[in-house]
CSV table of C-alpha atoms and ligand atoms in Angstrom, one decimal:
chain,number,residue,atom,x,y,z
A,247,MET,CA,-13.4,-21.2,-173.6
A,248,SER,CA,-10.0,-22.2,-175.0
A,249,SER,CA,-8.8,-24.3,-172.1
A,250,SER,CA,-11.6,-26.9,-172.5
A,251,ARG,CA,-11.2,-26.9,-176.3
A,252,VAL,CA,-9.4,-29.6,-178.2
A,253,LYS,CA,-6.3,-28.4,-180.0
A,254,VAL,CA,-7.1,-27.9,-183.7
A,255,ILE,CA,-4.8,-29.9,-185.9
A,256,VAL,CA,-4.5,-30.1,-189.7
A,257,PRO,CA,-6.4,-33.4,-190.1
A,258,HIS,CA,-9.4,-31.7,-188.4
A,259,LEU,CA,-9.8,-29.5,-191.5
A,260,ILE,CA,-10.9,-32.3,-193.8
A,261,GLU,CA,-12.8,-34.0,-191.1
A,262,ARG,CA,-14.8,-30.8,-190.6
A,263,LYS,CA,-15.6,-30.6,-194.4
A,264,ASN,CA,-16.6,-34.3,-194.4
A,265,ALA,CA,-19.0,-33.6,-191.5
A,266,SER,CA,-20.4,-30.6,-193.2
A,267,GLY,CA,-19.1,-28.4,-190.4
A,268,ILE,CA,-18.0,-24.8,-190.9
A,269,LEU,CA,-14.5,-23.4,-190.1
A,270,THR,CA,-13.8,-20.0,-188.7
A,271,MET,CA,-10.5,-18.2,-189.3
A,272,VAL,CA,-9.5,-14.7,-188.3
A,273,THR,CA,-6.2,-12.9,-188.5
A,274,ALA,CA,-4.0,-11.9,-185.5
A,275,TYR,CA,-0.5,-10.6,-185.4
A,276,ASP,CA,0.4,-10.4,-181.7
A,277,SER,CA,0.0,-12.3,-178.5
A,278,THR,CA,-2.8,-10.2,-177.0
A,279,PHE,CA,-5.2,-10.5,-179.9
A,280,ALA,CA,-4.1,-14.1,-180.5
A,281,SER,CA,-5.2,-15.0,-177.0
A,282,ILE,CA,-8.5,-13.1,-177.4
A,283,VAL,CA,-9.5,-14.7,-180.7
A,284,ASP,CA,-8.4,-18.1,-179.4
A,285,GLU,CA,-10.6,-17.7,-176.3
A,286,ALA,CA,-13.5,-16.7,-178.6
A,287,GLY,CA,-13.2,-20.1,-180.2
A,288,VAL,CA,-11.9,-19.5,-183.7
A,289,ASP,CA,-10.6,-22.7,-185.5
A,290,LEU,CA,-7.7,-21.0,-187.2
A,291,ILE,CA,-5.5,-18.0,-186.6
A,292,LEU,CA,-4.1,-16.5,-189.7
A,293,VAL,CA,-0.9,-14.5,-189.2
A,294,GLY,CA,-1.6,-12.8,-192.5
A,295,ASP,CA,0.6,-10.6,-194.7
A,296,SER,CA,-2.3,-8.2,-194.2
A,297,VAL,CA,-0.1,-7.1,-191.3
A,298,ALA,CA,1.4,-4.7,-193.9
A,299,THR,CA,-1.8,-2.8,-194.3
A,300,VAL,CA,-3.4,-3.0,-190.9
A,301,MET,CA,-0.2,-2.8,-188.7
A,302,GLN,CA,2.5,-1.3,-190.8
A,303,GLY,CA,0.4,1.4,-192.5
A,304,GLN,CA,1.3,0.2,-196.0
A,305,LYS,CA,-1.0,0.5,-199.1
A,306,THR,CA,-0.3,-3.1,-200.2
A,307,THR,CA,0.9,-6.3,-198.7
A,308,LEU,CA,4.0,-6.4,-201.0
A,309,GLY,CA,6.5,-4.9,-198.5
A,310,VAL,CA,6.3,-7.5,-195.8
A,311,SER,CA,9.5,-9.5,-195.3
A,312,MET,CA,10.2,-13.0,-194.0
A,313,ASP,CA,11.7,-11.5,-190.9
A,314,HIS,CA,8.4,-9.6,-190.2
A,315,MET,CA,6.3,-12.7,-190.7
A,316,GLU,CA,8.6,-14.8,-188.6
A,317,TYR,CA,8.4,-12.2,-185.8
A,318,HIS,CA,4.6,-12.1,-185.9
A,319,VAL,CA,4.2,-15.8,-186.1
A,320,GLN,CA,6.4,-16.1,-183.0
A,321,MET,CA,4.2,-13.6,-181.1
A,322,VAL,CA,1.0,-15.5,-181.9
A,323,ALA,CA,2.6,-18.9,-181.2
A,324,SER,CA,3.7,-17.7,-177.8
A,325,VAL,CA,0.2,-18.0,-176.4
A,326,LYS,CA,0.0,-21.7,-177.5
A,327,PRO,CA,-3.5,-21.3,-179.0
A,328,LYS,CA,-5.9,-24.1,-179.4
A,329,ALA,CA,-6.6,-22.7,-182.9
A,330,LEU,CA,-4.4,-23.9,-185.7
A,331,ILE,CA,-1.7,-21.3,-186.6
A,332,VAL,CA,-1.5,-20.4,-190.3
A,333,GLY,CA,1.7,-18.5,-191.3
A,334,ASP,CA,1.3,-16.5,-194.5
A,335,MET,CA,4.2,-16.6,-196.9
A,336,PRO,CA,5.0,-13.0,-197.9
A,337,PHE,CA,5.6,-11.7,-201.5
A,338,GLY,CA,9.0,-12.8,-202.7
A,339,SER,CA,9.4,-15.8,-200.3
A,340,TYR,CA,8.2,-18.5,-202.7
A,341,GLN,CA,8.1,-17.0,-206.3
A,342,SER,CA,11.8,-17.1,-207.0
A,343,SER,CA,12.4,-20.9,-206.7
A,344,VAL,CA,11.0,-24.0,-205.1
A,345,ALA,CA,14.1,-24.2,-203.0
A,346,ASP,CA,13.3,-20.7,-201.6
A,347,ALA,CA,9.7,-21.7,-201.1
A,348,VAL,CA,10.7,-24.7,-199.0
A,349,ARG,CA,13.4,-22.8,-197.1
A,350,ASN,CA,10.9,-20.0,-196.2
A,351,ALA,CA,8.1,-22.4,-195.3
A,352,VAL,CA,10.5,-24.1,-192.9
A,353,ARG,CA,11.3,-20.8,-191.3
A,354,LEU,CA,7.6,-20.1,-190.6
A,355,ILE,CA,7.1,-23.6,-189.2
A,356,LYS,CA,10.2,-23.2,-186.9
A,357,ALA,CA,8.7,-19.8,-185.8
A,358,GLY,CA,5.6,-21.7,-184.7
A,359,ALA,CA,3.2,-21.9,-187.7
A,360,GLU,CA,1.4,-25.2,-188.1
A,361,ILE,CA,0.5,-24.7,-191.8
A,362,VAL,CA,1.7,-22.2,-194.3
A,363,LYS,CA,-0.4,-20.2,-196.8
A,364,LEU,CA,0.6,-18.9,-200.2
A,365,GLU,CA,-1.2,-17.1,-203.0
A,366,GLY,CA,-1.8,-18.3,-206.5
A,367,GLY,CA,-3.1,-21.3,-208.5
A,368,VAL,CA,-1.7,-23.0,-211.6
A,369,HIS,CA,1.6,-21.0,-211.5
A,370,VAL,CA,2.4,-21.9,-207.8
A,371,ARG,CA,1.5,-25.6,-208.2
A,372,GLU,CA,5.2,-26.7,-208.2
A,373,ALA,CA,5.9,-24.6,-205.1
A,374,ILE,CA,3.0,-26.1,-203.2
A,375,GLU,CA,3.9,-29.7,-204.3
A,376,THR,CA,7.5,-29.2,-203.1
A,377,ILE,CA,6.6,-27.7,-199.8
A,378,VAL,CA,4.1,-30.5,-199.2
A,379,ARG,CA,6.8,-33.1,-200.1
A,380,ALA,CA,8.9,-31.4,-197.3
A,381,ASP,CA,6.1,-32.5,-195.0
A,382,ILE,CA,4.7,-29.0,-194.4
A,383,PRO,CA,1.0,-28.6,-194.7
A,384,VAL,CA,-0.1,-25.9,-197.1
A,385,MET,CA,-3.2,-23.7,-197.4
A,386,GLY,CA,-3.8,-22.2,-200.9
A,387,HIS,CA,-5.3,-18.8,-201.7
A,388,ILE,CA,-7.1,-18.2,-205.0
A,389,GLY,CA,-9.4,-15.6,-206.6
A,390,LEU,CA,-8.2,-12.1,-205.6
A,391,THR,CA,-4.5,-12.6,-204.6
A,392,PRO,CA,-3.4,-9.2,-203.1
A,393,GLN,CA,0.3,-10.0,-203.8
A,394,SER,CA,-0.7,-9.7,-207.5
A,395,TYR,CA,-1.7,-6.0,-206.9
A,396,HIS,CA,0.3,-4.5,-209.7
A,397,ARG,CA,-0.6,-7.2,-212.3
A,398,ILE,CA,-4.3,-7.0,-211.5
A,399,GLY,CA,-4.1,-3.2,-211.2
A,400,GLY,CA,-5.6,-3.1,-207.6
A,401,ASN,CA,-7.7,-5.3,-205.4
A,402,LYS,CA,-10.5,-6.2,-207.8
A,403,VAL,CA,-13.2,-8.9,-207.7
A,404,GLN,CA,-12.1,-11.9,-209.8
A,405,GLY,CA,-13.9,-14.6,-211.8
A,406,ARG,CA,-16.6,-12.4,-213.2
A,407,ASN,CA,-15.6,-12.7,-216.8
A,408,GLU,CA,-15.8,-15.6,-219.3
A,409,GLY,CA,-12.8,-16.5,-221.4
A,410,LYS,CA,-9.2,-17.7,-220.8
A,411,GLN,CA,-7.6,-14.5,-219.6
A,412,SER,CA,-6.1,-14.0,-216.2
A,413,GLY,CA,-8.8,-13.6,-213.5
A,414,SER,CA,-11.6,-15.1,-215.7
A,415,ARG,CA,-14.0,-17.7,-214.3
A,416,ASP,CA,-12.3,-20.5,-216.1
A,417,ARG,CA,-8.9,-19.5,-214.8
A,418,ILE,CA,-10.2,-19.4,-211.2
A,419,LEU,CA,-11.7,-22.9,-211.6
A,420,ALA,CA,-8.3,-24.1,-213.0
A,421,ASP,CA,-6.5,-22.5,-210.0
A,422,ALA,CA,-8.9,-24.3,-207.6
A,423,ARG,CA,-8.1,-27.7,-209.3
A,424,ALA,CA,-4.4,-27.0,-209.4
A,425,VAL,CA,-4.0,-26.2,-205.7
A,426,GLU,CA,-6.1,-29.2,-204.7
A,427,GLU,CA,-4.1,-31.5,-206.9
A,428,ALA,CA,-0.9,-30.0,-205.6
A,429,GLY,CA,-1.8,-31.2,-202.1
A,430,VAL,CA,-3.2,-28.2,-200.1
A,431,CYS,CA,-5.2,-29.0,-196.9
A,432,ALA,CA,-7.6,-26.1,-197.5
A,433,PHE,CA,-7.7,-23.0,-199.6
A,434,VAL,CA,-8.9,-19.4,-199.3
A,435,ILE,CA,-11.2,-18.1,-202.0
A,436,GLU,CA,-11.1,-14.3,-202.0
A,437,ALA,CA,-13.4,-11.8,-203.8
A,438,VAL,CA,-15.1,-14.0,-206.3
A,439,PRO,CA,-18.9,-14.2,-207.1
A,440,ALA,CA,-20.7,-16.3,-204.5
A,441,GLU,CA,-22.0,-18.7,-207.2
A,442,LEU,CA,-18.5,-19.4,-208.4
A,443,ALA,CA,-17.2,-20.1,-204.9
A,444,THR,CA,-20.3,-22.4,-204.3
A,445,GLU,CA,-19.3,-24.4,-207.4
A,446,ILE,CA,-15.7,-24.6,-206.4
A,447,THR,CA,-16.6,-25.7,-202.8
A,448,ALA,CA,-19.0,-28.3,-204.1
A,449,ASN,CA,-16.3,-29.8,-206.3
A,450,SER,CA,-13.4,-29.6,-203.9
A,451,GLY,CA,-12.3,-32.4,-201.7
A,452,VAL,CA,-10.6,-30.0,-199.3
A,453,PRO,CA,-12.2,-27.2,-197.3
A,454,THR,CA,-12.6,-23.8,-198.9
A,455,ILE,CA,-12.4,-20.7,-196.7
A,456,GLY,CA,-14.1,-17.6,-198.1
A,457,ILE,CA,-13.6,-13.9,-197.8
A,458,GLY,CA,-15.9,-12.0,-200.1
A,459,ALA,CA,-16.9,-15.3,-201.6
A,460,GLY,CA,-20.4,-15.8,-200.3
A,461,VAL,CA,-21.9,-18.0,-197.6
A,462,ASN,CA,-21.5,-21.4,-199.1
A,463,CYS,CA,-17.7,-21.9,-198.5
A,464,ASP,CA,-16.6,-24.4,-195.9
A,465,GLY,CA,-15.4,-21.6,-193.7
A,466,GLN,CA,-15.0,-17.9,-193.5
A,467,VAL,CA,-12.0,-15.6,-192.7
A,468,LEU,CA,-11.9,-11.9,-191.8
A,469,VAL,CA,-9.1,-9.6,-191.0
A,470,LEU,CA,-9.3,-8.8,-187.3
A,471,HIS,CA,-9.1,-5.1,-187.7
A,472,ASP,CA,-12.1,-5.1,-190.1
A,473,LEU,CA,-14.1,-7.4,-187.7
A,474,LEU,CA,-13.4,-5.2,-184.7
A,475,GLY,CA,-14.2,-1.9,-186.5
A,476,LEU,CA,-10.6,-0.8,-186.0
A,477,SER,CA,-9.9,-0.1,-189.6
A,478,GLU,CA,-10.4,3.4,-191.0
A,479,ARG,CA,-12.0,2.0,-194.1
A,480,SER,CA,-14.9,-0.4,-194.5
A,481,PHE,CA,-15.3,-3.1,-197.1
A,482,THR,CA,-18.3,-4.7,-198.7
A,483,PHE,CA,-17.0,-8.2,-198.0
A,484,ALA,CA,-16.3,-7.5,-194.3
A,485,LYS,CA,-18.5,-6.9,-191.3
A,486,ALA,CA,-17.6,-4.8,-188.3
A,487,TYR,CA,-18.9,-6.5,-185.1
A,488,SER,CA,-17.7,-3.6,-182.9
A,489,ASN,CA,-16.6,0.0,-183.2
A,490,PHE,CA,-13.2,-0.5,-181.6
A,491,ARG,CA,-11.7,2.5,-183.3
A,492,GLN,CA,-14.3,4.8,-181.9
A,493,LEU,CA,-14.2,3.2,-178.4
A,494,SER,CA,-10.4,3.5,-178.4
A,495,LEU,CA,-10.6,7.1,-179.4
A,496,ILE,CA,-13.0,7.9,-176.6
A,497,ALA,CA,-10.8,6.0,-174.0
A,498,VAL,CA,-7.6,7.7,-175.0
A,499,SER,CA,-9.2,11.1,-175.2
A,500,GLU,CA,-10.6,10.7,-171.7
A,501,TYR,CA,-7.1,9.7,-170.5
A,502,VAL,CA,-5.6,12.8,-172.1
A,503,SER,CA,-8.3,15.0,-170.5
A,504,ASP,CA,-7.9,13.3,-167.1
A,505,VAL,CA,-4.1,13.8,-167.1
A,506,GLN,CA,-4.4,17.4,-168.3
A,507,ASN,CA,-6.9,18.2,-165.5
A,508,ARG,CA,-5.0,16.2,-162.8
A,509,ARG,CA,-7.8,13.7,-162.4
A,510,PHE,CA,-5.4,10.8,-163.2
A,511,PRO,CA,-3.7,9.4,-161.2
A,512,ASP,CA,-5.9,9.7,-158.2
A,513,SER,CA,-5.4,8.3,-154.7
A,514,THR,CA,-6.4,4.8,-155.8
A,515,ASN,CA,-3.6,4.8,-158.4
A,516,SER,CA,-1.0,6.2,-156.1
A,517,PHE,CA,1.4,4.6,-153.5
B,297,KIV,O1,-3.3,-11.7,-195.1
B,297,KIV,C1,-4.5,-11.9,-195.0
B,297,KIV,O2,-5.1,-11.4,-194.0
B,297,KIV,C2,-5.2,-12.8,-195.9
B,297,KIV,C3,-6.7,-12.9,-195.7
B,297,KIV,C4,-7.3,-11.8,-196.4
B,297,KIV,C5,-7.2,-14.2,-196.2
B,297,KIV,O3,-4.6,-13.4,-196.7
């Protein structure tokens, strides 16, 4: 499928929203899965900092470094996908100063990302504006921002409460306005009530990409391991379209048994 597809470029994101089309994004962290998801026809491949939890065995995304992200972006970019490559800015790579934010965004672009993503709203406005001024397209990420794990006290649904406190409905609306005004090309909305994501999407001039944010966003994103059923855990917001973990277990167990019983290799695998 990928060879006949047109390469997805940043201007297509807004064109898709204006045409009431829907965007599909999925994570990938290596060349094998990048080529599979690209052939399947996704619009965007997110090299997410979720690499920490699904590949590195960590509890949160906080431990991922710029070196890690650069490495995974390079692997995904090596297959030259038709999908747009989104490079996730890891925790610590844009919070310290706008100069660091630009320097690290440049590193991801040099590694092969075509747009960078960072988490937060009002408080990262200046970082987004500065990266955009450096001519690097930015994707925002509001609602549940997993890099705020310790402040939030876990990965909790946001935007349920009225009031002005962090995580309230008003604060999520303000975050949506802030990232759009700062110049993002699109933004992820994670784990907020579907009706809030619908309101944000209706009022936004750039595409919204939802995860746990209902069906009315301009696009959807899933972590590949959740989509494939590779994860040990299941989440309300995700859907497993396969049971890859079980299939892998069966395949490797058969291999172990074949080797132990001298059924592999047989004459067809031997020289
Ligand atoms: O890192 C990631 O996979 C993400 C998605 C959950 C949007 O940020």
